[in-house]
Structures are given as structure tokens and as C-alpha cells.
PDB file of N, CA and C in Angstrom:
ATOM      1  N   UNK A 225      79.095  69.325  88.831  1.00 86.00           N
ATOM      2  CA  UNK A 225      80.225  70.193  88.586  1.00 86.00           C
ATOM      3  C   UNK A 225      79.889  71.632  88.905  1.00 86.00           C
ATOM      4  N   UNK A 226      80.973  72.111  88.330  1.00 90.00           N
ATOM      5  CA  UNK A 226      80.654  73.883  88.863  1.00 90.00           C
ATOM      6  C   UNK A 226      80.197  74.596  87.666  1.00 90.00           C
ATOM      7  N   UNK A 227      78.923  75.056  87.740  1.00 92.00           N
ATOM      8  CA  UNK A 227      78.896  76.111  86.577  1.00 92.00           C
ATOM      9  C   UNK A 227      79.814  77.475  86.657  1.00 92.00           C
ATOM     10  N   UNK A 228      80.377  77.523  85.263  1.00 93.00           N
ATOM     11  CA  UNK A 228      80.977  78.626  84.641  1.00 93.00           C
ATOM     12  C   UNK A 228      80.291  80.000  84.037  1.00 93.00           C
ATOM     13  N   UNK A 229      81.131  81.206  84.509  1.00 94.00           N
ATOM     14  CA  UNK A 229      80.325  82.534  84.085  1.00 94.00           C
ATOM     15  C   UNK A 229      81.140  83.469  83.176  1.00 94.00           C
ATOM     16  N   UNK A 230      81.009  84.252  82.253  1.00 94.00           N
ATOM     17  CA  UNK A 230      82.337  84.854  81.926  1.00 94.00           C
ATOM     18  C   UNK A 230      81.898  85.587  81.807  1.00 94.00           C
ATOM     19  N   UNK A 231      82.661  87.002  81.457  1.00 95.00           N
ATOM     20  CA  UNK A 231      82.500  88.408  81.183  1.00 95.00           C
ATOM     21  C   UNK A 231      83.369  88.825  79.819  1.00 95.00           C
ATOM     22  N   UNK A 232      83.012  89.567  79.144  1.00 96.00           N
ATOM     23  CA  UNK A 232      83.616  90.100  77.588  1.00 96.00           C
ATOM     24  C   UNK A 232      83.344  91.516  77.781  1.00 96.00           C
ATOM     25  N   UNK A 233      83.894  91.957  76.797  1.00 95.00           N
ATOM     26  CA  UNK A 233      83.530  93.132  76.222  1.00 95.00           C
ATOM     27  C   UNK A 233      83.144  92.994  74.669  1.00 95.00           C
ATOM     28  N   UNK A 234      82.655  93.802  74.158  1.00 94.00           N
ATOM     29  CA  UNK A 234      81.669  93.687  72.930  1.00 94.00           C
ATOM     30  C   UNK A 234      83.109  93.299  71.755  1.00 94.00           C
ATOM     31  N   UNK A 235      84.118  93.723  71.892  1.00 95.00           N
ATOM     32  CA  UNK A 235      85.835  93.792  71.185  1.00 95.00           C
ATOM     33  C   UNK A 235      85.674  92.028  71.084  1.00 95.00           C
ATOM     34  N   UNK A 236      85.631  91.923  72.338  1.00 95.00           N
ATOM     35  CA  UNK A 236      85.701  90.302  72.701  1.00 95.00           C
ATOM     36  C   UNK A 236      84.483  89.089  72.765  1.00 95.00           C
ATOM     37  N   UNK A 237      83.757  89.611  71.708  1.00 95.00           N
ATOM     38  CA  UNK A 237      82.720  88.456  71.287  1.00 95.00           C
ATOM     39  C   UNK A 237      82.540  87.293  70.733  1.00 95.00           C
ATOM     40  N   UNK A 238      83.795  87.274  70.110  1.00 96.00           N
ATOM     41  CA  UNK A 238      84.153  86.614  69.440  1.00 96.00           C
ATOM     42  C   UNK A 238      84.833  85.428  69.732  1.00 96.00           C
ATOM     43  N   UNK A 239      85.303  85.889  71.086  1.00 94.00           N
ATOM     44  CA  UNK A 239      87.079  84.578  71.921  1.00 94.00           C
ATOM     45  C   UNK A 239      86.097  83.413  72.671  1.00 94.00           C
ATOM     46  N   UNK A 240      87.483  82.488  72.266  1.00 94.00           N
ATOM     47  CA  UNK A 240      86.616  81.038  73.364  1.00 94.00           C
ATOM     48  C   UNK A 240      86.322  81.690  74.699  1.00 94.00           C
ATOM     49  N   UNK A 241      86.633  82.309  75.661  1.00 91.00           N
ATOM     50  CA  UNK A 241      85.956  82.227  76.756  1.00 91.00           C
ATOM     51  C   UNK A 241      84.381  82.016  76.519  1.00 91.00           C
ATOM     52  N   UNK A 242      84.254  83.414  76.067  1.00 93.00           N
ATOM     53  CA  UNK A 242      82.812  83.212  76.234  1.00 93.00           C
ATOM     54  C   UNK A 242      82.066  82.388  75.584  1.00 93.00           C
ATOM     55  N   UNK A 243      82.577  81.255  74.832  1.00 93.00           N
ATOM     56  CA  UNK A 243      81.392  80.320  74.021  1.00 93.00           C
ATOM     57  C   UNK A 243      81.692  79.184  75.527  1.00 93.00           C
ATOM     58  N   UNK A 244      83.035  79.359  75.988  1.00 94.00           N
ATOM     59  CA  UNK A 244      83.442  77.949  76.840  1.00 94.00           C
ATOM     60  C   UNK A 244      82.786  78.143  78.115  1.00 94.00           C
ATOM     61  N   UNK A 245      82.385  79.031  78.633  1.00 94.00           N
ATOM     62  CA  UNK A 245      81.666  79.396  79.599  1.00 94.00           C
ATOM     63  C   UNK A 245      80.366  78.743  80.038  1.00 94.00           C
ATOM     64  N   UNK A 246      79.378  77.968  80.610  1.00 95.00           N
ATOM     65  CA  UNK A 246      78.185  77.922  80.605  1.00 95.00           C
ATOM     66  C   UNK A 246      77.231  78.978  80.116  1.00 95.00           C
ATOM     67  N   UNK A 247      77.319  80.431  80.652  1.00 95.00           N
ATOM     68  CA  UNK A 247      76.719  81.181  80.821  1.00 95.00           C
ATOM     69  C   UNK A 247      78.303  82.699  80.640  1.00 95.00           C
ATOM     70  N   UNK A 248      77.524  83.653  79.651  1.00 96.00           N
ATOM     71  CA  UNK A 248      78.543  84.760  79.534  1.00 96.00           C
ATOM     72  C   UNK A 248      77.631  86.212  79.365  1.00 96.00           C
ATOM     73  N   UNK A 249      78.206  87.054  80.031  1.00 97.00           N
ATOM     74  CA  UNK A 249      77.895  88.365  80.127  1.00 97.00           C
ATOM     75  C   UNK A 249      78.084  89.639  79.343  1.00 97.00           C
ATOM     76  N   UNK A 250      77.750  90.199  78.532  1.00 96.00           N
ATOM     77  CA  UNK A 250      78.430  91.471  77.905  1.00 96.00           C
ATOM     78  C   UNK A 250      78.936  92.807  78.937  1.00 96.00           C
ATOM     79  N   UNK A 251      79.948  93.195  78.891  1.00 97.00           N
ATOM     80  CA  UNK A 251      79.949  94.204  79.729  1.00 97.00           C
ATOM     81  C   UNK A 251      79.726  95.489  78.807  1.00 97.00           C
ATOM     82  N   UNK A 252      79.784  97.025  79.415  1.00 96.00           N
ATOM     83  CA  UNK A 252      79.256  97.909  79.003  1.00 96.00           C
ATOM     84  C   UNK A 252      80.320  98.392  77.732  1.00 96.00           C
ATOM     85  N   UNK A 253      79.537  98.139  76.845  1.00 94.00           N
ATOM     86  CA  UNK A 253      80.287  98.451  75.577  1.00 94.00           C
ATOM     87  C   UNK A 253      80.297  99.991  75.149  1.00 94.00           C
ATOM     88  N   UNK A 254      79.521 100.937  76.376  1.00 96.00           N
ATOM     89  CA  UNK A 254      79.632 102.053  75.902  1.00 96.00           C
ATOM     90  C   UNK A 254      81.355 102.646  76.678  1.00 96.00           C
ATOM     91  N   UNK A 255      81.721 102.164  77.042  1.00 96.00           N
ATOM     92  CA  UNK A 255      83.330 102.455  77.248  1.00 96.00           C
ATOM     93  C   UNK A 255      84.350 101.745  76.675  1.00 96.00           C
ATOM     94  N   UNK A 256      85.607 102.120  76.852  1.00 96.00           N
ATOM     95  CA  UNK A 256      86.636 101.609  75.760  1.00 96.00           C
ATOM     96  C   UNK A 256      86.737 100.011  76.081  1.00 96.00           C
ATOM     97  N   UNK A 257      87.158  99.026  75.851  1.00 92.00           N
ATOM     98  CA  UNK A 257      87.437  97.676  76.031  1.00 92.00           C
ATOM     99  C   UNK A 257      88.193  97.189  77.595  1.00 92.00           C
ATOM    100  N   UNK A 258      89.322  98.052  77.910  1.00 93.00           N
ATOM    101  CA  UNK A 258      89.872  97.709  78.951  1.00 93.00           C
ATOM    102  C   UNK A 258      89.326  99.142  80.058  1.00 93.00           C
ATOM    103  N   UNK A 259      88.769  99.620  79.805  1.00 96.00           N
ATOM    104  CA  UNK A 259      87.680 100.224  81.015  1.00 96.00           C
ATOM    105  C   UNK A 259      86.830  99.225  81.337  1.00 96.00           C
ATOM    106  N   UNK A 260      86.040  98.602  80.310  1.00 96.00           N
ATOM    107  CA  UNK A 260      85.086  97.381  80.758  1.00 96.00           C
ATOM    108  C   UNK A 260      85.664  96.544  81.553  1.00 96.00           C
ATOM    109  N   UNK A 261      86.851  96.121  81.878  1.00 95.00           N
ATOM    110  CA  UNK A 261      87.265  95.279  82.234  1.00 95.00           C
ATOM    111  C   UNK A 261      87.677  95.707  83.973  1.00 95.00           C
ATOM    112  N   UNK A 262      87.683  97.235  83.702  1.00 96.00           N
ATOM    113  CA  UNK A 262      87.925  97.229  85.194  1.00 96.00           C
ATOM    114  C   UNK A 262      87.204  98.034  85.887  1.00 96.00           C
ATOM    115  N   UNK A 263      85.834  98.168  85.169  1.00 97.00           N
ATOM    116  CA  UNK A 263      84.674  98.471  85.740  1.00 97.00           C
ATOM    117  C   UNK A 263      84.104  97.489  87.408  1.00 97.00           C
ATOM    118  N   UNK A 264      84.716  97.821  88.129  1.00 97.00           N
ATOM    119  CA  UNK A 264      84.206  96.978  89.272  1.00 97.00           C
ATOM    120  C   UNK A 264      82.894  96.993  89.773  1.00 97.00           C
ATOM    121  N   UNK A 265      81.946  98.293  89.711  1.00 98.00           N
ATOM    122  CA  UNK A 265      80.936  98.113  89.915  1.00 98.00           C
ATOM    123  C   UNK A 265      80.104  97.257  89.148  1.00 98.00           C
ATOM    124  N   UNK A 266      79.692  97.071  87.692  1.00 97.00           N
ATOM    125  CA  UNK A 266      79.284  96.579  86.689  1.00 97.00           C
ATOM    126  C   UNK A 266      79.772  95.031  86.887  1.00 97.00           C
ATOM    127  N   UNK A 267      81.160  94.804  87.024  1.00 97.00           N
ATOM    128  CA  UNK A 267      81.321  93.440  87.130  1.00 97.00           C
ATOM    129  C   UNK A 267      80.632  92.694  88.896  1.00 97.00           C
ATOM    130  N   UNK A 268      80.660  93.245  89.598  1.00 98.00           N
ATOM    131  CA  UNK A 268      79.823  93.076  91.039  1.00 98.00           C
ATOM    132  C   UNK A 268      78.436  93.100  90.487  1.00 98.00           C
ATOM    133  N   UNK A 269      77.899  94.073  89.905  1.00 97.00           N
ATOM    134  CA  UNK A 269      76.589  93.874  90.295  1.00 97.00           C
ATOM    135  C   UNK A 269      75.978  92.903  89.400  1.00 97.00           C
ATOM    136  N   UNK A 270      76.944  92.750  88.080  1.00 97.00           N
ATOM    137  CA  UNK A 270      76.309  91.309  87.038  1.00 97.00           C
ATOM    138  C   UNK A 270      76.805  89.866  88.078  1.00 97.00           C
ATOM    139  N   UNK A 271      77.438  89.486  88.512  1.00 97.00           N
ATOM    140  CA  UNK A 271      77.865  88.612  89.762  1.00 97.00           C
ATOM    141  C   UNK A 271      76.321  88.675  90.555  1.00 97.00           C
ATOM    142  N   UNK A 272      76.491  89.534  91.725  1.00 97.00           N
ATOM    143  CA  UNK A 272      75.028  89.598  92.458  1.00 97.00           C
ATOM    144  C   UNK A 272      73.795  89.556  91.728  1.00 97.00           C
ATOM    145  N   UNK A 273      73.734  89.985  90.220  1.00 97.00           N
ATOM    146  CA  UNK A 273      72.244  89.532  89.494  1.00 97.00           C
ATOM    147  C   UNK A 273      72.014  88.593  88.881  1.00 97.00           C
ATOM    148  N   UNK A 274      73.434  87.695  88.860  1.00 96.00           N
ATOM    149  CA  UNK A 274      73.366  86.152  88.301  1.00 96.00           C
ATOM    150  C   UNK A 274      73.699  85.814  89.041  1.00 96.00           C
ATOM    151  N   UNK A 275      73.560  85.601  90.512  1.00 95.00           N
ATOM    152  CA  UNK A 275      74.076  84.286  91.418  1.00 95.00           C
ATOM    153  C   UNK A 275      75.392  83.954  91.163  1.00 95.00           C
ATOM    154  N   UNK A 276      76.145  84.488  91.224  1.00 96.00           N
ATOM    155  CA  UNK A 276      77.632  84.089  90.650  1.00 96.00           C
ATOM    156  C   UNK A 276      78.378  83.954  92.488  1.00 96.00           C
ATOM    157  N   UNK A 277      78.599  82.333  92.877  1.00 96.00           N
ATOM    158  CA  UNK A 277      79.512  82.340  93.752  1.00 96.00           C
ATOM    159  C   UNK A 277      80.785  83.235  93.996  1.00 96.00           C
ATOM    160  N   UNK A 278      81.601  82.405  92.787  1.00 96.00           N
ATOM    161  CA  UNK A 278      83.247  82.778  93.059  1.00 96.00           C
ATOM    162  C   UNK A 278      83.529  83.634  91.912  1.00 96.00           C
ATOM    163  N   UNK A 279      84.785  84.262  92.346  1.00 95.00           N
ATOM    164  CA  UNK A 279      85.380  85.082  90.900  1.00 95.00           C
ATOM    165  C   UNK A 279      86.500  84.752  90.790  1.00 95.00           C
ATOM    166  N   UNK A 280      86.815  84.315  89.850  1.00 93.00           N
ATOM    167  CA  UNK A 280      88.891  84.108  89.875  1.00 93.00           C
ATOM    168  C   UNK A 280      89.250  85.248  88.240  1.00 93.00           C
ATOM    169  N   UNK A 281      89.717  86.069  88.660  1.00 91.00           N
ATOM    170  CA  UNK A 281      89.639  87.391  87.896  1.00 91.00           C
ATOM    171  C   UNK A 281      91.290  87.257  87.374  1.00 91.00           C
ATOM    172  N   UNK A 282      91.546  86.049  87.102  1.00 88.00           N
ATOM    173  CA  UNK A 282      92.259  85.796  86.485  1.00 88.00           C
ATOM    174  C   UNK A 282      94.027  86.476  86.624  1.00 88.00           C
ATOM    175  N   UNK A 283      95.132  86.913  85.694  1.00 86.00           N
ATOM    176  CA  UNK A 283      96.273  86.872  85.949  1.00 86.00           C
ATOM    177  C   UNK A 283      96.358  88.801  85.381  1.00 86.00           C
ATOM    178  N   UNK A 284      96.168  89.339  86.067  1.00 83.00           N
ATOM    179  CA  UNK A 284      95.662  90.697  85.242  1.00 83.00           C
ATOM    180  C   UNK A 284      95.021  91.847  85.815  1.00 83.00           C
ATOM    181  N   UNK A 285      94.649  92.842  85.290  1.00 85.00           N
ATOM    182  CA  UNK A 285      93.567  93.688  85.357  1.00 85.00           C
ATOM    183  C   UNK A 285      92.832  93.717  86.874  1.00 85.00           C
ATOM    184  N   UNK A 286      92.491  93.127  87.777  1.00 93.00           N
ATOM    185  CA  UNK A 286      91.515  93.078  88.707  1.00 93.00           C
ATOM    186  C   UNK A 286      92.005  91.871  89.728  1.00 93.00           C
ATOM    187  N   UNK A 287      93.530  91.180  89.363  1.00 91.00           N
ATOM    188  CA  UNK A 287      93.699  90.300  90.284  1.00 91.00           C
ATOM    189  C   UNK A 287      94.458  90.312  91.383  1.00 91.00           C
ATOM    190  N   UNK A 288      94.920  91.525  91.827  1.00 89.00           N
ATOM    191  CA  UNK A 288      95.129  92.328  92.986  1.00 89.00           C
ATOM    192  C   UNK A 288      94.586  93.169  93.640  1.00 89.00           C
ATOM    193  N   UNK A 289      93.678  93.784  93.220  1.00 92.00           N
ATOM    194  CA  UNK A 289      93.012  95.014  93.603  1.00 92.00           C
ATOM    195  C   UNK A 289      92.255  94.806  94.620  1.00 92.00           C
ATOM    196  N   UNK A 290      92.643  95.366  95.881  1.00 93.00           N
ATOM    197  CA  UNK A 290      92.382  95.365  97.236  1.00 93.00           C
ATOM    198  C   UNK A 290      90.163  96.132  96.605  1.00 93.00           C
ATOM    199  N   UNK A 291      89.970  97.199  96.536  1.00 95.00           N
ATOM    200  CA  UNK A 291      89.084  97.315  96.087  1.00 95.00           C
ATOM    201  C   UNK A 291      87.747  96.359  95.543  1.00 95.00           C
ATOM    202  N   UNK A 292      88.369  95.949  94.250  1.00 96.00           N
ATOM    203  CA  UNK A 292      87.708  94.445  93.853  1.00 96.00           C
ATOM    204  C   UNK A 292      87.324  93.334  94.822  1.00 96.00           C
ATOM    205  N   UNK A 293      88.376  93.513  95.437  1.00 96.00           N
ATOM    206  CA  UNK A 293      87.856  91.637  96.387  1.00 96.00           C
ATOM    207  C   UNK A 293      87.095  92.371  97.811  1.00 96.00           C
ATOM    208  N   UNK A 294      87.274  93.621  98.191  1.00 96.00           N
ATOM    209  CA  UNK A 294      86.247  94.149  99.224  1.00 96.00           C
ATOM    210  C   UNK A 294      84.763  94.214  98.584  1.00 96.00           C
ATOM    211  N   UNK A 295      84.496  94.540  97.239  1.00 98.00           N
ATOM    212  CA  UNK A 295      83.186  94.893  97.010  1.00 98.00           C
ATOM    213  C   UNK A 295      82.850  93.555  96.946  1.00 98.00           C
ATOM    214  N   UNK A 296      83.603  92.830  96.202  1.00 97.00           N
ATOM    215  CA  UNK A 296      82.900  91.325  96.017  1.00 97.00           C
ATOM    216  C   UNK A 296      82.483  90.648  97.113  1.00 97.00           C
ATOM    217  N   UNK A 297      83.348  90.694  98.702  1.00 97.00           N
ATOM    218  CA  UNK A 297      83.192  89.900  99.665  1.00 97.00           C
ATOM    219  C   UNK A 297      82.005  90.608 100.410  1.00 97.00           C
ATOM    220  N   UNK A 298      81.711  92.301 100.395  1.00 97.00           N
ATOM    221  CA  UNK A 298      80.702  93.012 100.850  1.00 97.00           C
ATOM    222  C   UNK A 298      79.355  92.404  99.848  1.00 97.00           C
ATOM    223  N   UNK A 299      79.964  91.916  98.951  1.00 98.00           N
ATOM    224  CA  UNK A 299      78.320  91.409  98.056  1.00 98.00           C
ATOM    225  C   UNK A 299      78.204  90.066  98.347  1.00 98.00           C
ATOM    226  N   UNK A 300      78.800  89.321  99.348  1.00 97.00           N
ATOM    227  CA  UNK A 300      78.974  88.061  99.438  1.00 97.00           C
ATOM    228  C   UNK A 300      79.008  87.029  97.916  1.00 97.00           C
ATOM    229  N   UNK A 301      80.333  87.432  97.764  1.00 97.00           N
ATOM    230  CA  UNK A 301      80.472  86.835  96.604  1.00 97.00           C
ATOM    231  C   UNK A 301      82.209  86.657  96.866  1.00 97.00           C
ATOM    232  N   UNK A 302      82.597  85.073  96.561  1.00 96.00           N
ATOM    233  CA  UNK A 302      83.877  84.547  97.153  1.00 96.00           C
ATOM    234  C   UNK A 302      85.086  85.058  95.812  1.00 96.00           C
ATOM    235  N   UNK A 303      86.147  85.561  96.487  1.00 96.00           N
ATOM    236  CA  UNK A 303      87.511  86.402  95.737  1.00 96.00           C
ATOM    237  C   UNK A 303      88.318  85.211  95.703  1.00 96.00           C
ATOM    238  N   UNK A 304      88.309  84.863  94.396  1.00 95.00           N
ATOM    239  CA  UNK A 304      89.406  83.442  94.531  1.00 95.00           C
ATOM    240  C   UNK A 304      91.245  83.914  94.191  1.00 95.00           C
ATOM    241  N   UNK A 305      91.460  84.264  95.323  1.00 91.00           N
ATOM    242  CA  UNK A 305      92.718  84.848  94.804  1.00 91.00           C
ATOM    243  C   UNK A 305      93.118  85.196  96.566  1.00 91.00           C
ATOM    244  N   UNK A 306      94.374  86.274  96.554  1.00 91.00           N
ATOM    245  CA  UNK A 306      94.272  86.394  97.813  1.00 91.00           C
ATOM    246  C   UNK A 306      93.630  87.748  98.778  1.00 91.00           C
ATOM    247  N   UNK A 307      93.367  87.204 100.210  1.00 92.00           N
ATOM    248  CA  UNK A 307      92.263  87.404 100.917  1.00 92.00           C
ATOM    249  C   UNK A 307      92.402  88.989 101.245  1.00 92.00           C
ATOM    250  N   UNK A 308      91.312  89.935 101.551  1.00 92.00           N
ATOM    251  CA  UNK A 308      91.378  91.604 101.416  1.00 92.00           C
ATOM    252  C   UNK A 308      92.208  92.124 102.517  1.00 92.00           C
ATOM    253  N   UNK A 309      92.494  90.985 103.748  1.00 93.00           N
ATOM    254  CA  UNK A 309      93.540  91.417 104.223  1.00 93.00           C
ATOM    255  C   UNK A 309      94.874  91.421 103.566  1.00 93.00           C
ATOM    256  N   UNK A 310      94.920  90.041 102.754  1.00 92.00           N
ATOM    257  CA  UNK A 310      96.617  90.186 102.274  1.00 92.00           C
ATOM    258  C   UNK A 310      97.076  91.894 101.512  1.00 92.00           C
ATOM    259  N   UNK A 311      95.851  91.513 100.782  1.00 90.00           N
ATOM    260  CA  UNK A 311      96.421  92.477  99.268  1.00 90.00           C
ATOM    261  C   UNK A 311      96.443  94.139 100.512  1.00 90.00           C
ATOM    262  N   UNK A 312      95.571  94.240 101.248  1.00 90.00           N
ATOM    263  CA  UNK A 312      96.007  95.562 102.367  1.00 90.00           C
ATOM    264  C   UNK A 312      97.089  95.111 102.540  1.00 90.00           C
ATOM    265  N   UNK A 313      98.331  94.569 102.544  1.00 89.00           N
ATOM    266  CA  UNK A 313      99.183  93.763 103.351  1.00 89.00           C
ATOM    267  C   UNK A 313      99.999  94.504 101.852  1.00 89.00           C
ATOM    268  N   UNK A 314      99.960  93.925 100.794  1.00 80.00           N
ATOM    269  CA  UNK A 314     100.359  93.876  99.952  1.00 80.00           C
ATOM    270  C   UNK A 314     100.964  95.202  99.314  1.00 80.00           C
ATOM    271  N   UNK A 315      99.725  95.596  99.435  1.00 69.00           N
ATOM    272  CA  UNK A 315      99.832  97.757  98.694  1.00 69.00           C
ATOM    273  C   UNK A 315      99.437  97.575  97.303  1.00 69.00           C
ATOM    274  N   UNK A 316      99.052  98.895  97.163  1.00 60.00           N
ATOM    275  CA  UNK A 316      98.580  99.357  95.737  1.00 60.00           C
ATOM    276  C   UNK A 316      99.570  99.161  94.772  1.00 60.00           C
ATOM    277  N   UNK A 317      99.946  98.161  93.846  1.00 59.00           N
ATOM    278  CA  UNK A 317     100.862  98.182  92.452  1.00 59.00           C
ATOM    279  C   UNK A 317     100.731  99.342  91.369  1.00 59.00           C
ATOM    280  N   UNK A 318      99.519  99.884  91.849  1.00 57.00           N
ATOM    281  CA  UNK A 318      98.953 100.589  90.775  1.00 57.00           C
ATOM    282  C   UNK A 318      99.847 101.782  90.483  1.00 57.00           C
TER     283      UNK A 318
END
């Protein structure tokens, strides 16, 4: 099967993801909860220091962001969502 990776913030230690996960990450708890979350560098480089294939960054926060799926695919690490041409295609929601 596929091993599972998750990411939290210290707020979120507590939620099933991260027990349901194989393997789970703390992100930097020295910023507010939803900064952690869209910390893209921090979430790339815990990916590239755990071998982390794919990311599916879920319905939210980081699952458009033209940004996000360029650093990830520059770290060779697969954007499960759609491809850095679409979301250029797409435009900034932000």
C-alpha cells in the first residue's frame, strides 16, 4: 500500500489525522495555526526531508496555489491536484 504523511500544527495535536497517518509532522508552532498551514517553504522542505512522494493538500488553504505545486514539482515531489500549468490557466483566487 501507500504510506501516509500528515502535517498539524501544534493547535492540532490532538485530531485523527495525525494519529491516522503512518507517519505525522509538527509544523512550526512558532506562528499562528493557519500561517503554519500555509507556510510553503516548511511544508516542501519536511516533504523533501521525509521522502514524501505525493501531496494532496486537500480542499483548502494550499489547493490551488499556483506557487505550492511549482515548489513541490521543482522539489520533485508529485501535486495531486491540478497541474502548474492549469492553475497559471486558472489565476490567483487569492
Amino acid at each position: 500500500g501507500i504510506s501516509t504523511v500528515g502535517i498539524y500544527s501544534h493547535e492540532d495535536r490532538f485530531t485523527q489525522h495525525r494519529y491516522k497517518a503512518d507517519q505525522a509532522f509538527e509544523l512550526d508552532a512558532s506562528k499562528a495555526p493557519v500561517a503554519q498551514y500555509l507556510d510553503i517553504d516548511n511544508i516542501v522542505r519536511i516533504c523533501v526531508n521525509n521522502g514524501v512522494e505525493a501531496v494532496h493538500p486537500g480542499y483548502g488553504f494550499l489547493s490551488e496555489n499556483l506557487n505550492f505545486a511549482r515548489k513541490l514539482r521543482e522539489s520533485g515531489v508529485t501535486f495531486v491536484g491540478p497541474t502548474v500549468e492549469n492553475l497559471e490557466h486558472f489565476g490567483n483566487k487569492a
